[in-house]
Amino acid sequence: MNRARGPWADEHAIVVDLGFGDAGKGVNVDLLCARGRYGAVVRANGGAQAAHNVVTPDGRHHTFAQFGSGTLAPGGPVPTHLSHLAVVDPFALAAEARHLSELGIADPFALVTVDRRALLSTPWHQAANRARERARGTDRHGSCGMGVGETMAYALAHPQDAPTAGDCAHPARLRRKLRLLADHLAQVAGSGQEGAGGEGAEEPPNLEECVAAYAAFAQRVRLVDEDHLAHLLAAAPVVFEGAQGVLLDEWHRFHPYTTWSTTTTANPLALLAEAGRPGQARRIGVVRTYTTRHGAGPLVAEDPALGAVLPEPHNGTHPWQGPFRVGHFDLVAHRYALAATGGVDSLAVTHADAPDRVRAATGAGPLWCTAYTDPADAPLVIAPRAVPDLVHQERATAALMAARPVLEAIPDEPVAAIGDALGLPVEAVFSGPTREDARVPSRVRPSSAAGAARGRAPSPQTTVR
Amino acid sequence: MGSSNWSTDAYHARAAYNAAAGSSSFAYTDDVASTMPRSTWRTHETLDPKDVAVRESRDSDAHPESLAVSVLFDVTGSMGRVPRLLQRKLPDLFGLLLRKGYVEHPQILFGGIGDATCDRAPLQVGQFESGNELEDDLGNILLEGGGGGQVTESYELAMYFMARHTAMDCLDKRGRKGYLFVIGDEKAYGAVKAREVREVIGDDLGENIAFPAILAELQRRFEVFFIMPTGSAHFRNKDVRGFWDTHLGQNVIYLDDLDAVSETIAVTIGMGEEAVDLAQGLEDIASAGSDAGDVVGKALRPLSRARGSIVVSESPDGLGGAAAGGVDRL
């Protein structure tokens, strides 16, 4: 439903995180939807473990997980489409809808369409996920504990039996699949030693209650067939909202600290190609002015002192992911991410106020990591492989865990320096949490250039509304 | 990342979905109903039939062989939750029609039917659309929830509009009727009333038109079906059933489960286009993952026995029955 006023956007957009996640995809999707009209926000990977924080200029805050981050856009919510490459958790969707209603969104469920083929993530997947992580003891992979990885793994192993969103409308079929799933995952949990019945184990989910809830979901949320996305794309430009970050991609990143999800632009591009529109989208990469990671795994430029200067309002210590970790801007990692995702067309930079805060708190300017060295001080070079190779990635991970960053001062005008260093035009710069804290430097595409500031220095600023 | 709480609490999720079922995606209705006194409610401008010359279903480069499909449903109180259910189900109609190749270029029009004797919005008619705009039309339909107590709605007024205010390339260029499905559970009034036509549509009609006359006129342009949900308030009313059986015969479809409405319409069109017979149609919807087969089969069996070509143009002399103007799907 096209309630937003203002001009239509001129092309589809893909928003992808060039780090480990948390760079600011949500606020960028919110900004895009505020600037131009989009027919929908489309999710093409991941599930409810996404957590995209959007704060509106009037102070409302929502952490988007299943809903697209265009839901709070001015001029009316942009609908959400969960494509067949997304993972659907109706419980998370319900919880999120409740909060969105409190924020004044009338009837959030009416905003959502779900491809019937999308995999369903269930409490059984979550339980297995948690059992596995508990069994790892102190060697956790940094999972969110939402069971999305288990959902993908089970579907790969049992393609015919994996429950899908479409099954929710067919209680008998769904019941059969959930029974199989429960039996299978009970074995997984049982093999998890202390994880199974030990401390922290939860009650097994009630199958009939779940079937009833999923049926209610199917009654209320519109399930659609495979041609729906083609219609959407034909009717209006859409935003593909990526989940997680490229550096967590299932194939390219640092095994085993990865998400079981293709986090590059590959999925949105695949959906466009399926709809007969290959490559017809602008790819926007998002980075912070520093590099963060929520969860275990390599973060070469990590600096706990920096974390003390840059507090994180929406990312606390997570029961499954552990503490939020902060490091200097990691050029090496972000260049690797760009290579892994096959490049992007432009850059959005968030936390542009951080360099000044670092300077104010420490008396010294911000640093960035321009190279890695190994423990013997020899240069360490990483490059993505063309062909997925988890053994190679695991070796790379081991090397990265021992690597040391080469730190240098970021040149003046850090945002421009980051854009130049990555070889990309910067199309949006955020120095605060809301879309009104965004400005548009020069070299921006025509659709959004109207009223944009000339010159790409951090000031003077033009606020984009 | 990972903000959601670990919860197996299906109960709360179900409660949330069920509670929301009371509200709706009929945004216009919700807006109007919450902000304006009932006496000031009016039809959304995009659906207002007043002074509309024609609703058009035309060929285009993208849709070179358009086929007009219209679905008009009773929005009065007696039908209760039906329009909301239809809103969720009907957009899938495109997918069903296209996927199995029953129709290559459907253009679908939605409309709402009320009671012109007492409703503020007795007739609402969208455009023939080939895409997602349909959802906007559905969202703009005003669910007045009115209607009188006389087991009669203004179906005949809607039929008048569809007979006289539509233009369809499928008919004009190719001699193929459009499809018109009316979903309701009451009788039509005995005549199209000139006064109501003037007020609602704006035509200056000299005199009333008897229902059989307007139906006959309509049927020269559309293959007309009446879908009656067996669970509706008036399904047991012999008067109502007798009325439609008399006027539409096998084209009255008694449907046990409105959840199957998209499948029912799709298979009806599939049979009308002679793309499939009933058995094949049921197989098609089963292979599309629908379990509505039993319901659809039961609803359409009477129709399938009476199936004939719906093409109206005469075959040119000397070409026999199989050439231009005939059925080209077989």
Tab-separated table of N, CA and C in Angstrom, chain A residues 1-3 20 22 49 51 63 90-91 93-94 98 107 109-110 116 123 126-127 130 144 146 170 173 202 209-210 212-213 216-228 231-232 235 244 248 294 315 318 321, chain B residues 1-18 20-27 30 81 85 87-89 91-92 94-96 98-99 130-133 135-136 139 259 288-292:
chain	number	residue	atom	x	y	z
A	1	MET	N	0.841	-1.197	0.000
A	1	MET	CA	0.000	0.000	0.000
A	1	MET	C	0.875	1.244	0.000
A	2	ASN	N	0.666	2.072	-0.937
A	2	ASN	CA	1.597	3.176	-1.137
A	2	ASN	C	1.105	4.417	-0.420
A	3	ARG	N	1.363	4.438	0.863
A	3	ARG	CA	0.885	5.589	1.616
A	3	ARG	C	1.924	6.693	1.669
A	20	PHE	N	31.175	-6.873	10.651
A	20	PHE	CA	30.684	-8.057	11.346
A	20	PHE	C	29.219	-7.875	11.772
A	22	ASP	N	26.019	-4.822	12.798
A	22	ASP	CA	25.853	-3.678	13.698
A	22	ASP	C	26.380	-2.364	13.124
A	49	GLN	N	17.338	-13.314	14.050
A	49	GLN	CA	18.524	-12.943	14.826
A	49	GLN	C	19.050	-11.579	14.397
A	51	ALA	N	19.090	-7.671	14.235
A	51	ALA	CA	18.651	-6.697	15.234
A	51	ALA	C	19.098	-5.333	14.743
A	63	THR	N	13.933	-2.225	17.632
A	63	THR	CA	14.968	-3.113	17.126
A	63	THR	C	14.326	-4.059	16.126
A	90	PRO	N	7.635	-16.858	13.351
A	90	PRO	CA	6.369	-16.183	13.640
A	90	PRO	C	6.273	-15.679	15.079
A	91	PHE	N	6.965	-16.334	16.008
A	91	PHE	CA	6.907	-15.853	17.389
A	91	PHE	C	7.629	-14.517	17.517
A	93	LEU	N	8.102	-12.482	15.119
A	93	LEU	CA	7.297	-11.512	14.362
A	93	LEU	C	6.157	-10.973	15.225
A	94	ALA	N	5.532	-11.867	15.984
A	94	ALA	CA	4.414	-11.449	16.841
A	94	ALA	C	4.896	-10.493	17.924
A	98	ARG	N	3.860	-6.474	18.321
A	98	ARG	CA	3.291	-5.889	19.540
A	98	ARG	C	3.996	-4.567	19.854
A	107	ASP	N	-1.867	-1.985	12.925
A	107	ASP	CA	-1.939	-3.305	12.311
A	107	ASP	C	-0.652	-3.725	11.601
A	109	PHE	N	0.800	-6.524	11.250
A	109	PHE	CA	0.779	-7.782	10.481
A	109	PHE	C	0.353	-7.550	9.042
A	110	ALA	N	-0.485	-6.525	8.841
A	110	ALA	CA	-0.970	-6.265	7.486
A	110	ALA	C	0.159	-5.779	6.582
A	116	ARG	N	5.858	-18.450	0.776
A	116	ARG	CA	5.521	-19.743	1.382
A	116	ARG	C	6.733	-20.664	1.490
A	123	PRO	N	10.989	-23.093	17.960
A	123	PRO	CA	11.620	-23.288	19.266
A	123	PRO	C	12.508	-24.531	19.314
A	126	GLN	N	15.805	-23.461	18.058
A	126	GLN	CA	16.464	-22.645	19.084
A	126	GLN	C	17.059	-23.525	20.169
A	127	ALA	N	16.267	-24.508	20.598
A	127	ALA	CA	16.736	-25.373	21.680
A	127	ALA	C	17.994	-26.113	21.249
A	130	ARG	N	20.971	-23.740	21.195
A	130	ARG	CA	21.475	-23.435	22.534
A	130	ARG	C	22.184	-24.620	23.153
A	144	CYS	N	23.618	-16.195	18.063
A	144	CYS	CA	22.623	-15.392	18.764
A	144	CYS	C	21.656	-16.253	19.561
A	146	MET	N	19.249	-17.992	18.355
A	146	MET	CA	17.901	-17.940	17.783
A	146	MET	C	17.587	-19.154	16.912
A	170	HIS	N	-1.281	-25.340	6.873
A	170	HIS	CA	-1.687	-26.733	6.719
A	170	HIS	C	-1.305	-27.505	7.974
A	173	ARG	N	0.080	-31.182	7.873
A	173	ARG	CA	1.419	-31.271	7.286
A	173	ARG	C	2.467	-30.707	8.243
A	202	GLU	N	15.752	-25.754	28.722
A	202	GLU	CA	14.374	-25.303	28.830
A	202	GLU	C	13.410	-26.460	28.645
A	209	GLU	N	0.461	-26.315	20.876
A	209	GLU	CA	0.393	-24.854	21.030
A	209	GLU	C	1.106	-24.160	19.874
A	210	CYS	N	2.220	-24.753	19.477
A	210	CYS	CA	2.960	-24.150	18.370
A	210	CYS	C	2.158	-24.247	17.072
A	212	ALA	N	-1.000	-24.358	16.722
A	212	ALA	CA	-2.101	-23.385	16.782
A	212	ALA	C	-1.584	-21.971	16.528
A	213	ALA	N	-0.437	-21.664	17.106
A	213	ALA	CA	0.116	-20.316	16.920
A	213	ALA	C	0.518	-20.097	15.461
A	216	ALA	N	-2.494	-19.451	13.424
A	216	ALA	CA	-2.943	-18.065	13.598
A	216	ALA	C	-2.078	-17.116	12.770
A	217	PHE	N	-0.793	-17.416	12.746
A	217	PHE	CA	0.135	-16.626	11.915
A	217	PHE	C	-0.289	-16.688	10.442
A	218	ALA	N	-0.599	-17.900	9.973
A	218	ALA	CA	-0.965	-18.060	8.556
A	218	ALA	C	-2.307	-17.392	8.245
A	219	GLN	N	-3.173	-17.339	9.242
A	219	GLN	CA	-4.453	-16.663	9.054
A	219	GLN	C	-4.275	-15.161	8.917
A	220	ARG	N	-3.296	-14.669	9.635
A	220	ARG	CA	-3.203	-13.233	9.805
A	220	ARG	C	-2.215	-12.567	8.853
A	221	VAL	N	-1.131	-13.266	8.574
A	221	VAL	CA	-0.076	-12.690	7.733
A	221	VAL	C	-0.209	-13.292	6.343
A	222	ARG	N	-0.090	-12.475	5.331
A	222	ARG	CA	-0.352	-12.973	3.990
A	222	ARG	C	0.809	-13.787	3.447
A	223	LEU	N	0.551	-15.052	3.191
A	223	LEU	CA	1.543	-15.934	2.584
A	223	LEU	C	1.393	-15.817	1.073
A	224	VAL	N	2.513	-15.750	0.376
A	224	VAL	CA	2.442	-15.509	-1.063
A	224	VAL	C	3.280	-16.523	-1.827
A	225	ASP	N	3.005	-16.612	-3.104
A	225	ASP	CA	3.694	-17.565	-3.963
A	225	ASP	C	4.938	-16.941	-4.571
A	226	GLU	N	5.631	-17.769	-5.356
A	226	GLU	CA	6.956	-17.363	-5.823
A	226	GLU	C	6.924	-16.175	-6.777
A	227	ASP	N	5.753	-15.922	-7.388
A	227	ASP	CA	5.736	-14.812	-8.341
A	227	ASP	C	5.455	-13.461	-7.672
A	228	HIS	N	5.218	-13.491	-6.365
A	228	HIS	CA	4.892	-12.235	-5.685
A	228	HIS	C	6.040	-11.228	-5.784
A	231	HIS	N	6.190	-9.440	-8.998
A	231	HIS	CA	5.172	-8.384	-9.053
A	231	HIS	C	5.628	-7.151	-8.262
A	232	LEU	N	6.173	-7.420	-7.059
A	232	LEU	CA	6.661	-6.313	-6.225
A	232	LEU	C	7.703	-5.497	-6.982
A	235	ALA	N	6.295	-3.439	-9.699
A	235	ALA	CA	5.401	-2.355	-9.313
A	235	ALA	C	6.153	-1.137	-8.790
A	244	GLN	N	22.998	-9.292	9.322
A	244	GLN	CA	24.389	-9.549	9.711
A	244	GLN	C	25.356	-8.782	8.811
A	248	LEU	N	30.705	-12.022	8.382
A	248	LEU	CA	30.178	-13.214	9.048
A	248	LEU	C	29.636	-14.222	8.039
A	294	HIS	N	30.104	-8.350	17.618
A	294	HIS	CA	29.332	-8.862	18.748
A	294	HIS	C	29.380	-10.379	18.676
A	315	ASN	N	23.497	-2.283	22.165
A	315	ASN	CA	24.144	-3.583	22.102
A	315	ASN	C	24.879	-3.852	23.404
A	318	HIS	N	25.341	-9.817	25.560
A	318	HIS	CA	24.238	-10.695	25.157
A	318	HIS	C	24.465	-12.071	25.792
A	321	GLN	N	25.773	-14.109	22.782
A	321	GLN	CA	26.873	-13.557	21.992
A	321	GLN	C	28.009	-13.037	22.859
B	1	MET	N	23.111	-7.655	17.815
B	1	MET	CA	22.178	-8.577	17.164
B	1	MET	C	21.586	-9.531	18.192
B	2	GLY	N	20.515	-10.142	17.820
B	2	GLY	CA	19.936	-11.158	18.678
B	2	GLY	C	19.183	-10.572	19.837
B	3	SER	N	18.257	-9.691	19.575
B	3	SER	CA	17.589	-9.009	20.670
B	3	SER	C	16.412	-9.799	21.208
B	4	SER	N	15.879	-10.678	20.381
B	4	SER	CA	14.636	-11.310	20.787
B	4	SER	C	14.850	-12.262	21.953
B	5	ASN	N	13.848	-12.335	22.773
B	5	ASN	CA	13.970	-13.206	23.926
B	5	ASN	C	13.663	-14.644	23.562
B	6	TRP	N	14.349	-15.512	24.202
B	6	TRP	CA	14.103	-16.925	24.047
B	6	TRP	C	12.725	-17.212	24.602
B	7	SER	N	11.859	-17.640	23.744
B	7	SER	CA	10.513	-17.886	24.213
B	7	SER	C	9.870	-18.998	23.422
B	8	THR	N	9.348	-19.947	24.121
B	8	THR	CA	8.545	-20.955	23.438
B	8	THR	C	7.090	-20.586	23.601
B	9	ASP	N	6.863	-19.354	23.964
B	9	ASP	CA	5.506	-19.019	24.341
B	9	ASP	C	4.607	-18.824	23.141
B	10	ALA	N	4.232	-19.957	22.597
B	10	ALA	CA	3.361	-19.931	21.430
B	10	ALA	C	2.041	-19.260	21.760
B	11	TYR	N	1.637	-19.412	22.993
B	11	TYR	CA	0.350	-18.857	23.379
B	11	TYR	C	0.312	-17.351	23.124
B	12	HIS	N	1.379	-16.684	23.527
B	12	HIS	CA	1.389	-15.231	23.368
B	12	HIS	C	1.411	-14.826	21.898
B	13	ALA	N	2.140	-15.606	21.122
B	13	ALA	CA	2.179	-15.294	19.694
B	13	ALA	C	0.798	-15.476	19.085
B	14	ARG	N	0.161	-16.587	19.462
B	14	ARG	CA	-1.162	-16.850	18.900
B	14	ARG	C	-2.125	-15.752	19.311
B	15	ALA	N	-2.034	-15.365	20.577
B	15	ALA	CA	-2.923	-14.313	21.069
B	15	ALA	C	-2.714	-13.031	20.269
B	16	ALA	N	-1.449	-12.746	19.974
B	16	ALA	CA	-1.155	-11.522	19.215
B	16	ALA	C	-1.775	-11.595	17.822
B	17	TYR	N	-1.613	-12.744	17.166
B	17	TYR	CA	-2.179	-12.869	15.818
B	17	TYR	C	-3.698	-12.820	15.861
B	18	ASN	N	-4.269	-13.500	16.840
B	18	ASN	CA	-5.721	-13.538	16.901
B	18	ASN	C	-6.312	-12.185	17.287
B	20	ALA	N	-5.060	-9.418	16.585
B	20	ALA	CA	-4.932	-8.547	15.415
B	20	ALA	C	-5.963	-8.879	14.355
B	21	ALA	N	-6.527	-10.076	14.410
B	21	ALA	CA	-7.496	-10.453	13.389
B	21	ALA	C	-8.709	-9.535	13.440
B	22	GLY	N	-8.958	-8.935	14.588
B	22	GLY	CA	-10.064	-7.994	14.698
B	22	GLY	C	-9.784	-6.710	13.935
B	23	SER	N	-8.543	-6.302	13.977
B	23	SER	CA	-8.180	-5.128	13.200
B	23	SER	C	-7.925	-5.588	11.775
B	24	SER	N	-7.472	-4.738	10.932
B	24	SER	CA	-7.428	-5.179	9.551
B	24	SER	C	-6.467	-4.375	8.738
B	25	SER	N	-6.294	-4.820	7.506
B	25	SER	CA	-5.495	-4.040	6.579
B	25	SER	C	-6.411	-3.183	5.709
B	26	PHE	N	-7.647	-3.080	6.103
B	26	PHE	CA	-8.533	-2.146	5.414
B	26	PHE	C	-8.272	-0.756	5.996
B	27	ALA	N	-7.156	-0.215	5.572
B	27	ALA	CA	-6.667	0.999	6.208
B	27	ALA	C	-7.683	2.125	6.103
B	30	ASP	N	-10.465	1.627	8.598
B	30	ASP	CA	-10.037	1.894	9.962
B	30	ASP	C	-9.903	3.392	10.202
B	81	ARG	N	-16.835	-11.425	8.534
B	81	ARG	CA	-15.387	-11.374	8.341
B	81	ARG	C	-14.978	-11.620	6.886
B	85	LEU	N	-11.157	-11.678	4.959
B	85	LEU	CA	-10.562	-12.932	4.518
B	85	LEU	C	-10.235	-12.857	3.028
B	87	GLN	N	-9.542	-10.296	1.344
B	87	GLN	CA	-8.406	-9.425	1.078
B	87	GLN	C	-7.105	-10.206	1.192
B	88	ARG	N	-7.086	-11.135	2.138
B	88	ARG	CA	-5.866	-11.911	2.310
B	88	ARG	C	-5.704	-12.937	1.191
B	89	LYS	N	-6.814	-13.452	0.710
B	89	LYS	CA	-6.728	-14.577	-0.221
B	89	LYS	C	-6.694	-14.162	-1.690
B	91	PRO	N	-5.422	-11.671	-3.560
B	91	PRO	CA	-4.238	-11.307	-4.346
B	91	PRO	C	-3.483	-12.520	-4.887
B	92	ASP	N	-3.630	-13.670	-4.244
B	92	ASP	CA	-2.967	-14.863	-4.756
B	92	ASP	C	-3.585	-15.354	-6.057
B	94	PHE	N	-3.812	-14.028	-8.906
B	94	PHE	CA	-2.892	-13.848	-10.021
B	94	PHE	C	-1.971	-15.048	-10.171
B	95	GLY	N	-1.347	-15.387	-9.042
B	95	GLY	CA	-0.378	-16.471	-9.065
B	95	GLY	C	-1.005	-17.754	-9.580
B	96	LEU	N	-2.210	-18.042	-9.085
B	96	LEU	CA	-2.873	-19.280	-9.484
B	96	LEU	C	-3.206	-19.269	-10.970
B	98	LEU	N	-1.774	-17.500	-13.364
B	98	LEU	CA	-0.601	-17.413	-14.228
B	98	LEU	C	0.215	-18.688	-14.221
B	99	ARG	N	0.358	-19.245	-13.022
B	99	ARG	CA	1.309	-20.338	-12.893
B	99	ARG	C	0.930	-21.521	-13.767
B	130	SER	N	-3.166	-5.128	-13.214
B	130	SER	CA	-2.341	-6.290	-13.532
B	130	SER	C	-1.322	-6.578	-12.446
B	131	GLY	N	-1.382	-5.887	-11.334
B	131	GLY	CA	-0.336	-6.078	-10.339
B	131	GLY	C	-0.768	-5.669	-8.961
B	132	ASN	N	0.225	-5.183	-8.221
B	132	ASN	CA	0.014	-4.943	-6.807
B	132	ASN	C	-0.937	-3.808	-6.479
B	133	GLU	N	-1.289	-3.012	-7.490
B	133	GLU	CA	-2.225	-1.925	-7.225
B	133	GLU	C	-3.532	-2.473	-6.659
B	135	GLU	N	-3.915	-4.419	-4.328
B	135	GLU	CA	-3.913	-4.399	-2.878
B	135	GLU	C	-4.302	-3.023	-2.363
B	136	ASP	N	-3.936	-2.002	-3.129
B	136	ASP	CA	-4.368	-0.662	-2.743
B	136	ASP	C	-5.887	-0.562	-2.841
B	139	GLY	N	-7.378	-2.251	0.004
B	139	GLY	CA	-7.174	-1.494	1.234
B	139	GLY	C	-8.088	-0.285	1.335
B	259	ASP	N	-11.831	-19.858	2.521
B	259	ASP	CA	-10.381	-19.893	2.375
B	259	ASP	C	-9.985	-20.372	0.982
B	288	ALA	N	0.153	-27.118	-6.588
B	288	ALA	CA	0.612	-25.795	-6.162
B	288	ALA	C	0.653	-25.704	-4.645
B	289	GLY	N	0.396	-26.810	-3.970
B	289	GLY	CA	0.528	-26.829	-2.519
B	289	GLY	C	-0.754	-26.488	-1.796
B	290	SER	N	-1.859	-26.392	-2.508
B	290	SER	CA	-3.118	-26.065	-1.849
B	290	SER	C	-3.828	-27.350	-1.439
B	291	ASP	N	-4.436	-27.336	-0.267
B	291	ASP	CA	-5.232	-28.497	0.117
B	291	ASP	C	-6.723	-28.181	0.018
B	292	ALA	N	-7.041	-27.213	-0.829
B	292	ALA	CA	-8.436	-26.808	-0.975
B	292	ALA	C	-9.181	-27.688	-1.972
